[in-house]
Coordinates of N, CA, C and O in Angstrom, one line a residue:
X1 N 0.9 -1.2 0.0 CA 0.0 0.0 0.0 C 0.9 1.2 0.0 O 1.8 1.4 0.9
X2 N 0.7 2.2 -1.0 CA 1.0 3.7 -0.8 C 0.9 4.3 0.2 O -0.2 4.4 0.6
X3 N 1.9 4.8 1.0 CA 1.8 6.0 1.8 C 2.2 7.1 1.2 O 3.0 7.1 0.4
X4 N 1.5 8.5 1.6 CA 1.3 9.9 0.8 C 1.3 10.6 1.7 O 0.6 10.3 2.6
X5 N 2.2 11.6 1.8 CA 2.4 12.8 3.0 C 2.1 13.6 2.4 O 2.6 13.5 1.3
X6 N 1.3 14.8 2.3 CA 0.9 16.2 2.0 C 1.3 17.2 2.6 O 1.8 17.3 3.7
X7 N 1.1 18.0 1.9 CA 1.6 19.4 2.6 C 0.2 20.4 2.9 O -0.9 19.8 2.6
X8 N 0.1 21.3 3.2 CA -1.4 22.1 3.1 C -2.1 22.4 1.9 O -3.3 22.7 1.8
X9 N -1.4 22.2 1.1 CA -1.8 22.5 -0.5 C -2.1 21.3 -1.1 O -2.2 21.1 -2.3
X10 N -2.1 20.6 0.0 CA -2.3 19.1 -0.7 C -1.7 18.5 -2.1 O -2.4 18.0 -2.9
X11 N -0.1 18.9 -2.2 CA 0.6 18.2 -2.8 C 1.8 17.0 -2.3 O 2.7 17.3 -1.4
X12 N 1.8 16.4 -2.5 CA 3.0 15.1 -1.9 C 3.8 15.7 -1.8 O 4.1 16.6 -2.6
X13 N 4.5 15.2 -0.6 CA 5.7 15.7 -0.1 C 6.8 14.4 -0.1 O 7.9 14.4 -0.7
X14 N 6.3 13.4 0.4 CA 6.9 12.2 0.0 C 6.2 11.0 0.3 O 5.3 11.1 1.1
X15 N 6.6 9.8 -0.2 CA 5.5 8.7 -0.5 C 6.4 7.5 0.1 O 7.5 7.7 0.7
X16 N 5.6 6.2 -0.2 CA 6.4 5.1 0.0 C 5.8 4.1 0.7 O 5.0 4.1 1.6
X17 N 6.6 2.8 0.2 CA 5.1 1.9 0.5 C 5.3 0.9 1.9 O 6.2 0.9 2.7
X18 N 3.9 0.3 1.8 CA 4.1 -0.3 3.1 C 3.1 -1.6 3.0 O 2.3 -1.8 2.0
X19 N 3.1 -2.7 4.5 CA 2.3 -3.7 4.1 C 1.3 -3.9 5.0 O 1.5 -4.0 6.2
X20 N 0.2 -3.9 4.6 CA -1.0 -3.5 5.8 C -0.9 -5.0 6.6 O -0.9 -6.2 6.3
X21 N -0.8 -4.0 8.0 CA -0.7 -5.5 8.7 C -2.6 -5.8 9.5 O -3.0 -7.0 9.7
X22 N -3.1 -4.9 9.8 CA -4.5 -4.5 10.5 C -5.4 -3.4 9.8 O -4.9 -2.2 9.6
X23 N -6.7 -3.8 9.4 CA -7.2 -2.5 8.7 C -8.3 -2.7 9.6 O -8.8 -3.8 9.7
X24 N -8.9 -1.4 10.6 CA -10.4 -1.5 11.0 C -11.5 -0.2 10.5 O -11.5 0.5 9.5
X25 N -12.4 -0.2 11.7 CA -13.0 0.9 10.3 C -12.4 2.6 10.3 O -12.3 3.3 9.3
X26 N -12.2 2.7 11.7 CA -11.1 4.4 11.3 C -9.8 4.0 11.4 O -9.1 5.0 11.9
X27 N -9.0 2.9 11.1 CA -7.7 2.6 11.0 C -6.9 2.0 10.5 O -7.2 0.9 10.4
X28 N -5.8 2.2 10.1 CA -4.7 1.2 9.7 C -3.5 0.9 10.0 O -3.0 1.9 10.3
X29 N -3.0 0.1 10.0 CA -1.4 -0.2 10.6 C -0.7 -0.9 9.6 O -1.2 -2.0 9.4
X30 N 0.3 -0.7 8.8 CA 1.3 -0.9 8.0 C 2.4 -1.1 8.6 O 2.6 -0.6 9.7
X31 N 3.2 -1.8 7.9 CA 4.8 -2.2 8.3 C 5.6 -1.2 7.0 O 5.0 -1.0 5.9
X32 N 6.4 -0.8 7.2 CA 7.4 -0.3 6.0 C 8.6 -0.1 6.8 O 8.6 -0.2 8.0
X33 N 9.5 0.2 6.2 CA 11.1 0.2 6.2 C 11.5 1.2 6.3 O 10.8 2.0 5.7
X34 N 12.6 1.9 7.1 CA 12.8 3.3 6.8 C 14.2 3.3 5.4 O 15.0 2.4 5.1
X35 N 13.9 4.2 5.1 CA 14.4 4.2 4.0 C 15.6 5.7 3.5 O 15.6 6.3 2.4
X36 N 16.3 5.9 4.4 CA 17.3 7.0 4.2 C 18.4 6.1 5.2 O 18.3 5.1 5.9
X37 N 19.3 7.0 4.7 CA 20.7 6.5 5.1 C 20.4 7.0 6.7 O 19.7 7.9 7.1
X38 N 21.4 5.9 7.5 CA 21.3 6.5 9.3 C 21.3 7.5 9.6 O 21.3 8.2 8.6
X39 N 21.3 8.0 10.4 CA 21.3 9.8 11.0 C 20.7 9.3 12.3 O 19.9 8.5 12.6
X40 N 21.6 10.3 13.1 CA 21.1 10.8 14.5 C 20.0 11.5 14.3 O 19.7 12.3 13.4
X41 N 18.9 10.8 15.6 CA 18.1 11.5 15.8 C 17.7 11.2 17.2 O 17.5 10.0 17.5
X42 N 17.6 12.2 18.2 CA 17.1 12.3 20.0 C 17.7 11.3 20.2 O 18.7 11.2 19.5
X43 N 17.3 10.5 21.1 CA 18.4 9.9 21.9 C 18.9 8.5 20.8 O 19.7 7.6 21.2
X44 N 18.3 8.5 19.9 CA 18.7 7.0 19.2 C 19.0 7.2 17.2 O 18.5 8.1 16.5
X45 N 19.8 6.2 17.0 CA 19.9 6.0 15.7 C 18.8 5.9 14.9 O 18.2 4.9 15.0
X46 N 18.5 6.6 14.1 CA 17.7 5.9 13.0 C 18.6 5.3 11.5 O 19.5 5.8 10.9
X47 N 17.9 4.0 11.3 CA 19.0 2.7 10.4 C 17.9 2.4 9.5 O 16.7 2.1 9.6
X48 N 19.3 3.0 8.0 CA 18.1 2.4 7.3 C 18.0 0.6 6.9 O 18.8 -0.3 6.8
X49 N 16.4 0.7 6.6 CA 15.9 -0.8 6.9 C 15.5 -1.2 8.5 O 15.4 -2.4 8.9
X50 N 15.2 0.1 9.2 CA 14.8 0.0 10.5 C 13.0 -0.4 10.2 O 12.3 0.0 9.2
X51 N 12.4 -1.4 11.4 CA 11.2 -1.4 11.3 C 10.2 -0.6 11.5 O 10.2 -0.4 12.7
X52 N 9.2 0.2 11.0 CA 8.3 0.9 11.4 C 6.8 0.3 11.1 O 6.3 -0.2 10.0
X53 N 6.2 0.6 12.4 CA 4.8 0.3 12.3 C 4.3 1.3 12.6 O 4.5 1.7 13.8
X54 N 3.5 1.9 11.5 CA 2.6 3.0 11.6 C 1.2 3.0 11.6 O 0.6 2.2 10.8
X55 N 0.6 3.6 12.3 CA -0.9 4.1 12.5 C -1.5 4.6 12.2 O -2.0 5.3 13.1
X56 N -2.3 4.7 11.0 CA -3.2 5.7 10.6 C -4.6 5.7 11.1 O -5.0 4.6 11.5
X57 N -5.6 7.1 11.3 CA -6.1 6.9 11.8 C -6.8 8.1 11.0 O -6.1 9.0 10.7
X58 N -8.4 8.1 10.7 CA -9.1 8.4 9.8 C -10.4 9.3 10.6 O -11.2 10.1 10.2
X59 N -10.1 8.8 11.9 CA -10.8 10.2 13.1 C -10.0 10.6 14.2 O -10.6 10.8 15.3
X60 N -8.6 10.9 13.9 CA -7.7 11.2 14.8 C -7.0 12.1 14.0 O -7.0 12.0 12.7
X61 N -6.4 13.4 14.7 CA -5.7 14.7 14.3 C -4.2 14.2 14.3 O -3.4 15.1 14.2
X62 N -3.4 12.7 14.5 CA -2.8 12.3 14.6 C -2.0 10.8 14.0 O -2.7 9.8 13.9
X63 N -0.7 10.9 13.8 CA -0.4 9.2 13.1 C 0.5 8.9 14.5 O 0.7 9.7 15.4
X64 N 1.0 7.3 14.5 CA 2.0 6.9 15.2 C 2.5 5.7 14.6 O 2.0 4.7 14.2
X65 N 4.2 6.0 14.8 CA 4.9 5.0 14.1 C 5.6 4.9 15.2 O 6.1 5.8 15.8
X66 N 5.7 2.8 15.9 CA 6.3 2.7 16.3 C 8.0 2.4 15.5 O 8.1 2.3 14.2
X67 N 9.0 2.2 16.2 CA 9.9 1.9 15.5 C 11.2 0.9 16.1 O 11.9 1.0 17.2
X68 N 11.3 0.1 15.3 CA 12.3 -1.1 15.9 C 13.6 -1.0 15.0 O 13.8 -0.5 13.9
X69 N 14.3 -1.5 15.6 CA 15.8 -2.1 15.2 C 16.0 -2.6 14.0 O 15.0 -3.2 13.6
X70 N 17.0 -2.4 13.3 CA 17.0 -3.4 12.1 C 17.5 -4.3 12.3 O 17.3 -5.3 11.6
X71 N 18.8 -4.4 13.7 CA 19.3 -5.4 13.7 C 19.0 -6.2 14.8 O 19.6 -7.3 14.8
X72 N 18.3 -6.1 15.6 CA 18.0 -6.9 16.7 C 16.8 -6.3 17.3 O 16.6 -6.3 18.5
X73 N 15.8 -5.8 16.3 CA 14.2 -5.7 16.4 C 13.6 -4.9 17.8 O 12.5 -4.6 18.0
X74 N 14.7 -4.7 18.5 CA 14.3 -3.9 19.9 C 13.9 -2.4 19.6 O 14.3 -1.5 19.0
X75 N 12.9 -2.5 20.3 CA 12.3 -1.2 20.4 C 12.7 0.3 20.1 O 13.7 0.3 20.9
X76 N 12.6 1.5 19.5 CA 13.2 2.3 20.0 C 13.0 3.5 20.4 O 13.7 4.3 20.9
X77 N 10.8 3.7 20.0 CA 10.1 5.0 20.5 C 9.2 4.9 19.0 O 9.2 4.4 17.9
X78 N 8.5 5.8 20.0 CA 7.4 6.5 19.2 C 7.9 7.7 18.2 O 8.8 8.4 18.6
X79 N 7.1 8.1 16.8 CA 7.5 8.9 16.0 C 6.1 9.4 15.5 O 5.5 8.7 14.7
X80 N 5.4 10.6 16.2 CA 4.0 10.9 15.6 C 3.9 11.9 15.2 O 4.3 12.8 15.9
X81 N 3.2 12.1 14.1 CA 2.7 13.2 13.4 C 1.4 13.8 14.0 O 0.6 13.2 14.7
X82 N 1.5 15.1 13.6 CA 0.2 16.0 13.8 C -0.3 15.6 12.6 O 0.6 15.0 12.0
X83 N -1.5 15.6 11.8 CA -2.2 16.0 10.9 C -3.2 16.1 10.8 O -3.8 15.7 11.9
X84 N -4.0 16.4 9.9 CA -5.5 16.4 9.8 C -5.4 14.5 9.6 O -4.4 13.8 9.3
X85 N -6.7 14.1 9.8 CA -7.2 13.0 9.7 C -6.8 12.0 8.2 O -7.1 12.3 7.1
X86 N -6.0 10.9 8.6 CA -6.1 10.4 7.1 C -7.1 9.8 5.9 O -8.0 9.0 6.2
X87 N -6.9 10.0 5.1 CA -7.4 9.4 3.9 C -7.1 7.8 3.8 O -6.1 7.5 3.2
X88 N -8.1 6.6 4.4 CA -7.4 5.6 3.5 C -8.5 4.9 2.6 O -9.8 4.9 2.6
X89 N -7.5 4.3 1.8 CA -8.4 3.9 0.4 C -7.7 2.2 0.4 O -6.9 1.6 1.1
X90 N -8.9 1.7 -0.8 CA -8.2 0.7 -0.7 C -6.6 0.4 -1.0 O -6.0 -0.3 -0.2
X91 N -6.0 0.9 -2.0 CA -4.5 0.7 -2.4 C -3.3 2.1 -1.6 O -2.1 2.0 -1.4
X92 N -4.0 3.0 -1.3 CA -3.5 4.0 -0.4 C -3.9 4.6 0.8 O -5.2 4.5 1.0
X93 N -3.2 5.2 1.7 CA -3.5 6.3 2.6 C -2.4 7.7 2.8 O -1.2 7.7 2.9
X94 N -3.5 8.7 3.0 CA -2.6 10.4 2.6 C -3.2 10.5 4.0 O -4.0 9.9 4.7
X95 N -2.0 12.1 4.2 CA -2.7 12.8 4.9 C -2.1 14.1 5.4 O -0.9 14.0 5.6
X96 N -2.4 15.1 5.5 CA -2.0 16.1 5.4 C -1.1 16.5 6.9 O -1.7 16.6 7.9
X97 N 0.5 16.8 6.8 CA 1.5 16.9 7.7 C 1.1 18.3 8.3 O 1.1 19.2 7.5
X98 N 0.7 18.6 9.8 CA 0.7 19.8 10.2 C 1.7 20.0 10.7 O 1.4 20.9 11.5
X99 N 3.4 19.6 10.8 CA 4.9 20.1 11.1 C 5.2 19.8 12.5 O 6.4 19.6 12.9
X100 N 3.9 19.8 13.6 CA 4.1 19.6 15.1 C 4.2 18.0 15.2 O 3.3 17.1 15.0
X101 N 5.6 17.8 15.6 CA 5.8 16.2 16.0 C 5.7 15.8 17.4 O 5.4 16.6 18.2
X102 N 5.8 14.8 17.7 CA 6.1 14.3 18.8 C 7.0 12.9 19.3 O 6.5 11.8 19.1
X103 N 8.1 13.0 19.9 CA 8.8 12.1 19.8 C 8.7 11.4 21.3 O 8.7 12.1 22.3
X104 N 8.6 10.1 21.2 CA 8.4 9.3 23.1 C 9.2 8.6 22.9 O 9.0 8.0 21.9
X105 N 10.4 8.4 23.6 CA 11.4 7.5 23.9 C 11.0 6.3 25.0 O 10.3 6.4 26.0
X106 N 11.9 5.0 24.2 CA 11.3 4.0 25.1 C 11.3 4.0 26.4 O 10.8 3.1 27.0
X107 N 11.8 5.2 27.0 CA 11.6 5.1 28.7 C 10.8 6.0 29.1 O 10.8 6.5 30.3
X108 N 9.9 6.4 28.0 CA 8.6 7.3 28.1 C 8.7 8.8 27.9 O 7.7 9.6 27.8
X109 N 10.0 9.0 27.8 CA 10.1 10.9 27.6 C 9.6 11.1 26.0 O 9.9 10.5 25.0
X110 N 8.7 12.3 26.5 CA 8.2 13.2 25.5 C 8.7 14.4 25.2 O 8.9 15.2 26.1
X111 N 9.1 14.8 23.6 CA 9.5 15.8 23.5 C 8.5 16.3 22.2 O 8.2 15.6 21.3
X112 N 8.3 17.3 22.4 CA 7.7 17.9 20.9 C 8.4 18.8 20.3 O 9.1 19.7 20.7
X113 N 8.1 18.2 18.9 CA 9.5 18.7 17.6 C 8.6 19.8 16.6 O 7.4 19.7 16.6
X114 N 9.0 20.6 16.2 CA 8.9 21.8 15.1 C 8.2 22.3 15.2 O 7.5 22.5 14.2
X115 N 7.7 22.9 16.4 CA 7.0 24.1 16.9 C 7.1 25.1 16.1 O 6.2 25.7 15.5
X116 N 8.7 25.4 15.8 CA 8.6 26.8 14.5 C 8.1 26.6 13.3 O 7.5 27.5 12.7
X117 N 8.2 25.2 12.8 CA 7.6 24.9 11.9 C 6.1 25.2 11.6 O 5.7 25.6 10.5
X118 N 5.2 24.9 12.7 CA 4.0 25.2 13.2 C 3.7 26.6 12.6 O 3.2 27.0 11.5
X119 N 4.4 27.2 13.6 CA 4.4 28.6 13.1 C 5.2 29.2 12.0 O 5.9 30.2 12.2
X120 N 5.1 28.7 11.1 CA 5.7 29.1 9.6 C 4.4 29.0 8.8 O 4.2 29.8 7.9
X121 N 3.5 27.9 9.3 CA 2.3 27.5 7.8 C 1.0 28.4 8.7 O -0.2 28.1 8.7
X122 N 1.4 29.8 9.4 CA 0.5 30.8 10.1 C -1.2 29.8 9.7 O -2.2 30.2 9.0
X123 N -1.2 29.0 10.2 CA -3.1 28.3 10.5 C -4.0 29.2 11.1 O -3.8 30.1 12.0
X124 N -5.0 29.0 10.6 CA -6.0 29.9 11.6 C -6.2 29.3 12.4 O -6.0 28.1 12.4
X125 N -6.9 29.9 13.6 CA -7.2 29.5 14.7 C -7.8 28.1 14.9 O -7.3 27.1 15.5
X126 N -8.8 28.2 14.3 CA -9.7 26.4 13.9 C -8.6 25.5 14.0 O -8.8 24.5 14.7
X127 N -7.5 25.5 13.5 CA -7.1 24.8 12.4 C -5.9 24.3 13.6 O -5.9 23.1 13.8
X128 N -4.9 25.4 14.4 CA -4.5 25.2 15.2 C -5.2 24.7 16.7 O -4.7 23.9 17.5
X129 N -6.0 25.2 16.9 CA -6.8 24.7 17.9 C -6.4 22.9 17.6 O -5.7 22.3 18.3
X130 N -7.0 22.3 16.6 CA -7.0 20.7 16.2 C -5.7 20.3 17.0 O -5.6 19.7 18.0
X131 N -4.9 20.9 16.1 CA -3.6 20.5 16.1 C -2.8 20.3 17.6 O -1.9 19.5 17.8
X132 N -3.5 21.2 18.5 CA -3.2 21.4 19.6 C -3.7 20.1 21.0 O -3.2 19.5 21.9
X133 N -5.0 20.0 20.5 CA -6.3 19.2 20.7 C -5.1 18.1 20.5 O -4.3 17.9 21.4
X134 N -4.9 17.4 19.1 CA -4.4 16.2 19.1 C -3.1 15.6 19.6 O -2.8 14.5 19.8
X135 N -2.4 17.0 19.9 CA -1.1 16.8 20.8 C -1.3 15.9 22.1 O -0.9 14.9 22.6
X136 N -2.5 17.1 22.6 CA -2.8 16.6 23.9 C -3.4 15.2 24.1 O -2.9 14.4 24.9
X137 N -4.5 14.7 23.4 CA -4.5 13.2 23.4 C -3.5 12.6 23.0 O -3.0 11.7 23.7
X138 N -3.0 12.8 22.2 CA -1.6 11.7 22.2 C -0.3 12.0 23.2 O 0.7 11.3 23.2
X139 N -0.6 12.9 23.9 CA 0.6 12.3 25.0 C -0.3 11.8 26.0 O 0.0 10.7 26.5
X140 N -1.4 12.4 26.2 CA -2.2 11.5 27.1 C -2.4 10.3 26.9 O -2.5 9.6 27.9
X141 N -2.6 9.5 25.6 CA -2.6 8.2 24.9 C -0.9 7.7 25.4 O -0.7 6.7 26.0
X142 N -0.1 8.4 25.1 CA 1.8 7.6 25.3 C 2.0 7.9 26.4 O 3.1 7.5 26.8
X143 N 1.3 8.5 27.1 CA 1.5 8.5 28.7 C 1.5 7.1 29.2 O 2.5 6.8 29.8
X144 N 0.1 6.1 28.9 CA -0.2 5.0 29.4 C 0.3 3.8 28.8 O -0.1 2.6 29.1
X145 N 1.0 4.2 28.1 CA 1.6 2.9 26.7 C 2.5 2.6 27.3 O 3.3 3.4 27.7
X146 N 2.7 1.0 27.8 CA 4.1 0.9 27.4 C 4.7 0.1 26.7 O 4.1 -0.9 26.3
X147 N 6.1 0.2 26.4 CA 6.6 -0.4 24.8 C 5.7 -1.4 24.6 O 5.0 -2.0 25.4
X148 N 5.8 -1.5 23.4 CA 5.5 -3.1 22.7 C 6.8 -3.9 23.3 O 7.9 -3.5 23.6
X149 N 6.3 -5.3 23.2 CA 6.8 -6.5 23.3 C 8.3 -7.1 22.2 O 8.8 -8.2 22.4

């Protein structure tokens, strides 16, 4: 299945596929690979050919990708998007990136990423309000999580 990132103008920003592991009726979870060369990122590596299982969710202001190891499948945090709610279809799902991330490391710390970014795509109020809204359930949601197995 296609994955589709948008921007507010609802043009692709970048794509890339994945294998549906769970489809319900406001959701999906895909497996895909990460696919850039390593780089530091917060407290851990990201490797390419690292596992990710991502979340979509089609009445949530929000995605979540867990992410594993490439070489020894261990855990290594959460990686979630703000966005408007996704689109999924049967061979794809989009969804529009609102720049506010959120990163939970496996021993539960939260940090939230591109605040300035936020404030670059000037949203109106509505719009940020969401965004704000879905922050807040999802740390309240990774508050209570703990790792996968």
């Amino acid at each position: 299945m296609k994955v589709l990132k948008k921007n507010l103008a609802d043009e692709v920003t970048w794509q890339y596929e994945g294998v549906v592991l769970s489809r319900e009726e406001n959701a999906i979870t895909l497996e895909a690979l990460f696919n850039r060369d390593d780089m530091p990122f917060m407290d851990i590596t990201l490797k390419r050919n690292d596992r990710f299982v991502e979340t979509f969710y089609s009445d949530r202001w929000y995605n979540i990708f867990e992410i594993y190891d490439r070489d020894d499948d261990h855990f290594k945090g959460w990686y979630c998007n703000i966005g408007k709610p996704a689109i999924i279809e049967d061979d794809f799902v989009s969804y529009v990136d609102l720049a506010l991330d959120l990163w939970v490391s496996a021993d539960g710390t939260q940090t939230v990423l591109d605040e300035d970014e936020l404030d670059e795509l000037n949203l109106d109020d509505e719009l940020k309000r969401r965004v704000y809204d879905g922050l807040k359930e999802l740390q309240i949601f990774l508050k209570t999580k703990n790792p996968p197995c």
